[in-house]
Amino acid sequence: MFHLSRRQVVLGGAAGLGGLAEGAFAAAGVQPYGAVPSARQAAWHRLETYGFVHFTINTFTDREWGYGDESASLFNPSDFSANQIVEAAQAGGLKALILTAKHHDGFCLWPSAYTEHSIKNSPYKAGKGDIVRELAEACARKGLRFGTYLSPWDRNHAEYGRDAYVRYYHNQLEELTTQYGPLFEVWFDGANGGDGYYGGARERRRIDGATYYQWDRVREIVRRNQPQAVMFADAHMDIRWVGNEEGHAGDPCWPTVDATPFTKAKGNSGTRNGDIWNPAETDVSIRRGWFWHADEAPRSAANLLRLYFESVGRGSNLLLNMAPDRRGRVPDEDVRELKAWKALRDQLYAVNLVKGATVTASSHLSSQYKAANLLSDTAYWAAKVKDRISAWVEVKLPTAQTFDVIRLAEDINLGVRVDTFAIDIFKADGWQQVAQHQCIAYKRLVLLPTPVTTDRVRVRFVKADASPVIGQFGLFLKPAVIEAPEIRRDRSGMVTLLAANPKAAIYFTTDGSIPAASSPLYTHAVSLVDGGVIKAVARLPEGTVSEVSSASFDVSSASWRLVKPEAIPFSGAKFSGPSGVPYEVIIDLSHPYDLLGITLSPGETNPLLSEGPPAGYQIWISADGKDWGAPVAEGEFSNIANNRALQTVRFKAPAKGRFVRLVLPHPVAGSQKVAFKDFGIVTR
Ligand code: FUL
């Protein structure tokens, strides 16, 4: 079985947890409420958007998780440029970069003194290169902060699972935290699939992620060498995982947690009044995978803007991954979207519509905390200490303005004081509530579904546990961009197009051309039973048009028959196997095909039913459903536990047949039954 936890669960121990003791200061007259950030956490909050760089041998082998047996000679970027990567990050307004110095396959991008499985045995700069140094120096030159990812799981190391590896791991951490200048963050990933090369043993090894790596020692090394660096791990280090790799923080996403064990749900929402300051970091890749793959495209700027609202807008930081290609550069199309995304944010913040406004409040604590400070970026308005049951603050604009974004911030050094707040606007017939949410904390961007026009805006503190202390109030109009339609096909081959904005009309084509206003208007599902390409755009009534979304489908399952298990019809909602044994599925495609591969969509699984996605696969193809021969493919679904994106398995050579037999030996760690949403074939 795979090992349990995705990221390390590090429980207990007050050292370095942030919280009341570290770095808190109470402004005169206002006592902090509950947990507050440490100085290093407060500095981390201010970064808001920064980047990941996933780059290693996987870039050259087209994998997400290397097995650990890859030759160091495979690492050979043809035109590596640390400057280009840093410039790409700057083009997107990212303020720091975290590099995968060592991913799960164990290959080190720096010439570690403790292993031969590193860049020193690669052709890059004839073994004299050091990617960690090049990127650290480029970041320093261009004013970006730098951080490292050092995978605890190491599928290459012969001693993995034993004490000697833990010493090796700590030694590597010493190298990275002493030789590359100041680090702002050190990233500890808890993913562990169990099996690996392990110096040739090629076996499954189990460790207890909570104890094996000696987290107290890890913390001591980082604090000693990099006292200002925050540590990321599942739980109870400085920064927590947001619980998904899709770019969404919860609403609310409290920066505090309690001491109960980490779960994805808790990572996503945090815990109101939890006594550990442990804010969420939202990690997501600009492409489907974390590493570069030729057939993946970047997210659009409009989509990145949505992720920005759903992470930074909820008080989380956004860690956006870039995947350098085999040259060792961020692809041009990704840079284009990063630039366009930054331009959208610049446009969003170009005009703060509160200019010239006057502010009144239910009370103010003292002249130091006057109502007008609500609009300040550096000072705060504070209500009187007793004014917490029905505090409010009102902003009167010189003239009516149209906006759909309201920005608010608490002074987090005084804790998370506000529980629930509402936004009202004044209309001819009185006050009208337009939004209500929980949690402001470091920052809150309230995005209204449609812009509103008014000259008076009020924030009502519906529930506050301590008197509100608020600043950075702003009103903005989101640039008129809309996301391209989402394209989905069901098992019967019917394609549905969905626009994120309900006011948008969708135009589409199925002949490969770019849709225009003269193309068919989407009104109902379109049939693509035998596959094909569909392209679509969303268009708002005033003329704003989205980018083009495009999907290419293979033969649908409309005429397939499930031979095994017979119990569920092929149109069933989900495949869910038996407990504790491999799940075998046999499908009759009803015609023979030249099969190039298969696809599997994991979907969401129900942990309460002990379901988990398959950790790996074996596939056979047959002409008659009786004679199967040898498997045409077998392997693992890397990272499927955390990332439920579509999995594509390509066969080494085309296989002709009408029957597909899929054996899914076991689910990911922590579950008993294999379950998945859908299955497809690749014929083109
Ligand atoms: C996961 C890893 O398994 C992925 O490969 C990636 O590094 C992601 C950021 O974290 O747990």
PDB file of N, CA and C in Angstrom, residues 10-23 35-42 44 184 186 188 215-224 226-233 235-240 255 257 275-279:
ATOM      1  N   VAL A  10       2.587  17.516  10.550  1.00  0.00           N
ATOM      2  CA  VAL A  10       3.546  17.813  11.601  1.00  0.00           C
ATOM      3  C   VAL A  10       2.772  18.388  12.765  1.00  0.00           C
ATOM      4  N   LEU A  11       2.602  17.577  13.754  1.00  0.00           N
ATOM      5  CA  LEU A  11       1.722  17.986  14.847  1.00  0.00           C
ATOM      6  C   LEU A  11       2.487  18.587  16.011  1.00  0.00           C
ATOM      7  N   GLY A  12       1.783  19.394  16.759  1.00  0.00           N
ATOM      8  CA  GLY A  12       2.244  19.841  18.071  1.00  0.00           C
ATOM      9  C   GLY A  12       3.511  20.664  18.034  1.00  0.00           C
ATOM     10  N   GLY A  13       4.053  20.939  19.216  1.00  0.00           N
ATOM     11  CA  GLY A  13       5.308  21.664  19.304  1.00  0.00           C
ATOM     12  C   GLY A  13       5.094  23.135  19.015  1.00  0.00           C
ATOM     13  N   ALA A  14       5.288  23.978  20.015  1.00  0.00           N
ATOM     14  CA  ALA A  14       5.000  25.391  19.811  1.00  0.00           C
ATOM     15  C   ALA A  14       6.075  26.081  18.982  1.00  0.00           C
ATOM     16  N   ALA A  15       7.294  25.506  18.944  1.00  0.00           N
ATOM     17  CA  ALA A  15       8.405  26.223  18.313  1.00  0.00           C
ATOM     18  C   ALA A  15       8.065  26.599  16.893  1.00  0.00           C
ATOM     19  N   GLY A  16       8.190  27.867  16.583  1.00  0.00           N
ATOM     20  CA  GLY A  16       8.052  28.318  15.214  1.00  0.00           C
ATOM     21  C   GLY A  16       6.650  28.262  14.673  1.00  0.00           C
ATOM     22  N   LEU A  17       5.670  28.131  15.475  1.00  0.00           N
ATOM     23  CA  LEU A  17       4.315  28.039  14.949  1.00  0.00           C
ATOM     24  C   LEU A  17       3.702  29.398  14.703  1.00  0.00           C
ATOM     25  N   GLY A  18       4.403  30.435  14.929  1.00  0.00           N
ATOM     26  CA  GLY A  18       3.764  31.746  14.841  1.00  0.00           C
ATOM     27  C   GLY A  18       2.970  31.892  16.117  1.00  0.00           C
ATOM     28  N   GLY A  19       1.738  32.330  16.030  1.00  0.00           N
ATOM     29  CA  GLY A  19       0.909  32.399  17.221  1.00  0.00           C
ATOM     30  C   GLY A  19       1.272  33.596  18.074  1.00  0.00           C
ATOM     31  N   LEU A  20       0.692  33.611  19.243  1.00  0.00           N
ATOM     32  CA  LEU A  20       0.751  34.805  20.074  1.00  0.00           C
ATOM     33  C   LEU A  20       2.155  35.262  20.422  1.00  0.00           C
ATOM     34  N   ALA A  21       3.049  34.287  20.657  1.00  0.00           N
ATOM     35  CA  ALA A  21       4.337  34.656  21.217  1.00  0.00           C
ATOM     36  C   ALA A  21       5.218  35.408  20.225  1.00  0.00           C
ATOM     37  N   GLU A  22       5.162  35.004  18.956  1.00  0.00           N
ATOM     38  CA  GLU A  22       6.166  35.510  18.035  1.00  0.00           C
ATOM     39  C   GLU A  22       5.733  36.773  17.306  1.00  0.00           C
ATOM     40  N   GLY A  23       6.471  37.830  17.452  1.00  0.00           N
ATOM     41  CA  GLY A  23       6.335  38.983  16.578  1.00  0.00           C
ATOM     42  C   GLY A  23       5.070  39.792  16.743  1.00  0.00           C
ATOM     43  N   ALA A  35      -5.052  34.253  17.841  1.00  0.00           N
ATOM     44  CA  ALA A  35      -3.724  34.046  17.251  1.00  0.00           C
ATOM     45  C   ALA A  35      -3.373  35.204  16.325  1.00  0.00           C
ATOM     46  N   VAL A  36      -2.096  35.517  16.253  1.00  0.00           N
ATOM     47  CA  VAL A  36      -1.596  36.534  15.323  1.00  0.00           C
ATOM     48  C   VAL A  36      -0.381  35.957  14.601  1.00  0.00           C
ATOM     49  N   PRO A  37      -0.011  36.548  13.455  1.00  0.00           N
ATOM     50  CA  PRO A  37       1.125  35.982  12.710  1.00  0.00           C
ATOM     51  C   PRO A  37       2.465  36.299  13.353  1.00  0.00           C
ATOM     52  N   SER A  38       3.458  35.436  13.094  1.00  0.00           N
ATOM     53  CA  SER A  38       4.840  35.768  13.430  1.00  0.00           C
ATOM     54  C   SER A  38       5.297  36.818  12.418  1.00  0.00           C
ATOM     55  N   ALA A  39       6.431  37.442  12.681  1.00  0.00           N
ATOM     56  CA  ALA A  39       6.948  38.450  11.745  1.00  0.00           C
ATOM     57  C   ALA A  39       7.195  37.815  10.380  1.00  0.00           C
ATOM     58  N   ARG A  40       7.710  36.573  10.374  1.00  0.00           N
ATOM     59  CA  ARG A  40       8.003  35.951   9.074  1.00  0.00           C
ATOM     60  C   ARG A  40       6.714  35.618   8.340  1.00  0.00           C
ATOM     61  N   GLN A  41       5.670  35.245   9.084  1.00  0.00           N
ATOM     62  CA  GLN A  41       4.385  34.983   8.417  1.00  0.00           C
ATOM     63  C   GLN A  41       3.774  36.284   7.890  1.00  0.00           C
ATOM     64  N   ALA A  42       3.897  37.361   8.682  1.00  0.00           N
ATOM     65  CA  ALA A  42       3.332  38.636   8.232  1.00  0.00           C
ATOM     66  C   ALA A  42       4.040  39.081   6.950  1.00  0.00           C
ATOM     67  N   TRP A  44       5.427  37.114   4.768  1.00  0.00           N
ATOM     68  CA  TRP A  44       4.979  36.180   3.726  1.00  0.00           C
ATOM     69  C   TRP A  44       3.621  36.628   3.157  1.00  0.00           C
ATOM     70  N   PHE A 184      13.093  32.673   1.237  1.00  0.00           N
ATOM     71  CA  PHE A 184      11.879  33.190   1.891  1.00  0.00           C
ATOM     72  C   PHE A 184      10.961  32.049   2.296  1.00  0.00           C
ATOM     73  N   VAL A 186      10.684  27.451   2.449  1.00  0.00           N
ATOM     74  CA  VAL A 186      11.202  26.103   2.186  1.00  0.00           C
ATOM     75  C   VAL A 186       9.992  25.178   2.135  1.00  0.00           C
ATOM     76  N   PHE A 188       8.063  21.608   1.869  1.00  0.00           N
ATOM     77  CA  PHE A 188       8.149  20.178   2.196  1.00  0.00           C
ATOM     78  C   PHE A 188       6.903  19.486   1.695  1.00  0.00           C
ATOM     79  N   TRP A 215      10.864  15.971  12.029  1.00  0.00           N
ATOM     80  CA  TRP A 215      10.495  17.358  11.705  1.00  0.00           C
ATOM     81  C   TRP A 215      11.075  18.380  12.665  1.00  0.00           C
ATOM     82  N   ASP A 216      11.285  18.005  13.899  1.00  0.00           N
ATOM     83  CA  ASP A 216      11.880  18.975  14.828  1.00  0.00           C
ATOM     84  C   ASP A 216      13.283  19.349  14.370  1.00  0.00           C
ATOM     85  N   ARG A 217      13.999  18.354  13.882  1.00  0.00           N
ATOM     86  CA  ARG A 217      15.357  18.598  13.384  1.00  0.00           C
ATOM     87  C   ARG A 217      15.293  19.449  12.105  1.00  0.00           C
ATOM     88  N   VAL A 218      14.331  19.126  11.241  1.00  0.00           N
ATOM     89  CA  VAL A 218      14.155  19.895   9.999  1.00  0.00           C
ATOM     90  C   VAL A 218      13.897  21.364  10.347  1.00  0.00           C
ATOM     91  N   ARG A 219      12.999  21.565  11.286  1.00  0.00           N
ATOM     92  CA  ARG A 219      12.645  22.932  11.693  1.00  0.00           C
ATOM     93  C   ARG A 219      13.864  23.642  12.281  1.00  0.00           C
ATOM     94  N   GLU A 220      14.630  22.909  13.064  1.00  0.00           N
ATOM     95  CA  GLU A 220      15.815  23.505  13.698  1.00  0.00           C
ATOM     96  C   GLU A 220      16.819  23.947  12.621  1.00  0.00           C
ATOM     97  N   ILE A 221      17.011  23.124  11.593  1.00  0.00           N
ATOM     98  CA  ILE A 221      17.964  23.477  10.527  1.00  0.00           C
ATOM     99  C   ILE A 221      17.506  24.747   9.813  1.00  0.00           C
ATOM    100  N   VAL A 222      16.224  24.771   9.455  1.00  0.00           N
ATOM    101  CA  VAL A 222      15.731  25.922   8.697  1.00  0.00           C
ATOM    102  C   VAL A 222      15.761  27.187   9.561  1.00  0.00           C
ATOM    103  N   ARG A 223      15.329  27.082  10.804  1.00  0.00           N
ATOM    104  CA  ARG A 223      15.303  28.271  11.667  1.00  0.00           C
ATOM    105  C   ARG A 223      16.726  28.798  11.922  1.00  0.00           C
ATOM    106  N   ARG A 224      17.666  27.862  12.112  1.00  0.00           N
ATOM    107  CA  ARG A 224      19.057  28.275  12.382  1.00  0.00           C
ATOM    108  C   ARG A 224      19.666  28.977  11.166  1.00  0.00           C
ATOM    109  N   GLN A 226      18.021  29.949   8.207  1.00  0.00           N
ATOM    110  CA  GLN A 226      17.175  30.882   7.461  1.00  0.00           C
ATOM    111  C   GLN A 226      16.039  31.340   8.376  1.00  0.00           C
ATOM    112  N   PRO A 227      16.386  32.110   9.410  1.00  0.00           N
ATOM    113  CA  PRO A 227      15.347  32.440  10.399  1.00  0.00           C
ATOM    114  C   PRO A 227      14.147  33.167   9.808  1.00  0.00           C
ATOM    115  N   GLN A 228      14.322  33.823   8.671  1.00  0.00           N
ATOM    116  CA  GLN A 228      13.201  34.578   8.103  1.00  0.00           C
ATOM    117  C   GLN A 228      12.344  33.724   7.171  1.00  0.00           C
ATOM    118  N   ALA A 229      12.769  32.487   6.887  1.00  0.00           N
ATOM    119  CA  ALA A 229      12.037  31.672   5.901  1.00  0.00           C
ATOM    120  C   ALA A 229      10.822  31.000   6.543  1.00  0.00           C
ATOM    121  N   VAL A 230       9.706  31.005   5.814  1.00  0.00           N
ATOM    122  CA  VAL A 230       8.554  30.221   6.276  1.00  0.00           C
ATOM    123  C   VAL A 230       8.702  28.802   5.741  1.00  0.00           C
ATOM    124  N   MET A 231       8.151  27.850   6.501  1.00  0.00           N
ATOM    125  CA  MET A 231       8.161  26.454   6.059  1.00  0.00           C
ATOM    126  C   MET A 231       6.754  26.058   5.673  1.00  0.00           C
ATOM    127  N   PHE A 232       6.652  25.420   4.505  1.00  0.00           N
ATOM    128  CA  PHE A 232       5.366  24.935   4.032  1.00  0.00           C
ATOM    129  C   PHE A 232       5.267  23.443   4.292  1.00  0.00           C
ATOM    130  N   ALA A 233       4.179  23.002   4.854  1.00  0.00           N
ATOM    131  CA  ALA A 233       3.862  21.580   4.958  1.00  0.00           C
ATOM    132  C   ALA A 233       2.364  21.483   5.184  1.00  0.00           C
ATOM    133  N   ALA A 235       0.558  20.642   7.560  1.00  0.00           N
ATOM    134  CA  ALA A 235      -0.056  21.085   8.802  1.00  0.00           C
ATOM    135  C   ALA A 235       0.966  21.608   9.774  1.00  0.00           C
ATOM    136  N   HIS A 236       0.627  22.694  10.411  1.00  0.00           N
ATOM    137  CA  HIS A 236       1.294  23.147  11.617  1.00  0.00           C
ATOM    138  C   HIS A 236       2.789  23.414  11.466  1.00  0.00           C
ATOM    139  N   MET A 237       3.233  23.728  10.265  1.00  0.00           N
ATOM    140  CA  MET A 237       4.510  24.415  10.109  1.00  0.00           C
ATOM    141  C   MET A 237       4.074  25.877  10.033  1.00  0.00           C
ATOM    142  N   ASP A 238       4.690  26.715   9.171  1.00  0.00           N
ATOM    143  CA  ASP A 238       4.264  28.119   9.132  1.00  0.00           C
ATOM    144  C   ASP A 238       3.077  28.319   8.203  1.00  0.00           C
ATOM    145  N   ILE A 239       3.098  27.567   7.099  1.00  0.00           N
ATOM    146  CA  ILE A 239       2.131  27.772   6.025  1.00  0.00           C
ATOM    147  C   ILE A 239       1.482  26.433   5.729  1.00  0.00           C
ATOM    148  N   ARG A 240       0.164  26.408   5.503  1.00  0.00           N
ATOM    149  CA  ARG A 240      -0.488  25.129   5.240  1.00  0.00           C
ATOM    150  C   ARG A 240      -0.893  25.013   3.768  1.00  0.00           C
ATOM    151  N   PRO A 255      -7.086  32.162   8.337  1.00  0.00           N
ATOM    152  CA  PRO A 255      -5.634  31.930   8.418  1.00  0.00           C
ATOM    153  C   PRO A 255      -5.240  31.154   9.673  1.00  0.00           C
ATOM    154  N   VAL A 257      -5.830  27.750  12.399  1.00  0.00           N
ATOM    155  CA  VAL A 257      -6.294  26.357  12.476  1.00  0.00           C
ATOM    156  C   VAL A 257      -6.235  25.893  13.932  1.00  0.00           C
ATOM    157  N   ASP A 275      -6.254  28.289  17.412  1.00  0.00           N
ATOM    158  CA  ASP A 275      -5.233  29.097  18.075  1.00  0.00           C
ATOM    159  C   ASP A 275      -3.838  28.991  17.465  1.00  0.00           C
ATOM    160  N   ILE A 276      -3.754  28.495  16.238  1.00  0.00           N
ATOM    161  CA  ILE A 276      -2.459  28.487  15.539  1.00  0.00           C
ATOM    162  C   ILE A 276      -2.594  29.329  14.271  1.00  0.00           C
ATOM    163  N   TRP A 277      -1.720  30.311  14.116  1.00  0.00           N
ATOM    164  CA  TRP A 277      -1.714  31.096  12.866  1.00  0.00           C
ATOM    165  C   TRP A 277      -1.013  30.249  11.817  1.00  0.00           C
ATOM    166  N   ASN A 278      -1.723  29.845  10.801  1.00  0.00           N
ATOM    167  CA  ASN A 278      -1.192  28.865   9.849  1.00  0.00           C
ATOM    168  C   ASN A 278      -1.912  29.060   8.506  1.00  0.00           C
ATOM    169  N   PRO A 279      -1.616  30.167   7.823  1.00  0.00           N
ATOM    170  CA  PRO A 279      -2.400  30.537   6.645  1.00  0.00           C
ATOM    171  C   PRO A 279      -2.198  29.584   5.462  1.00  0.00           C
TER     172      PRO A 279
END
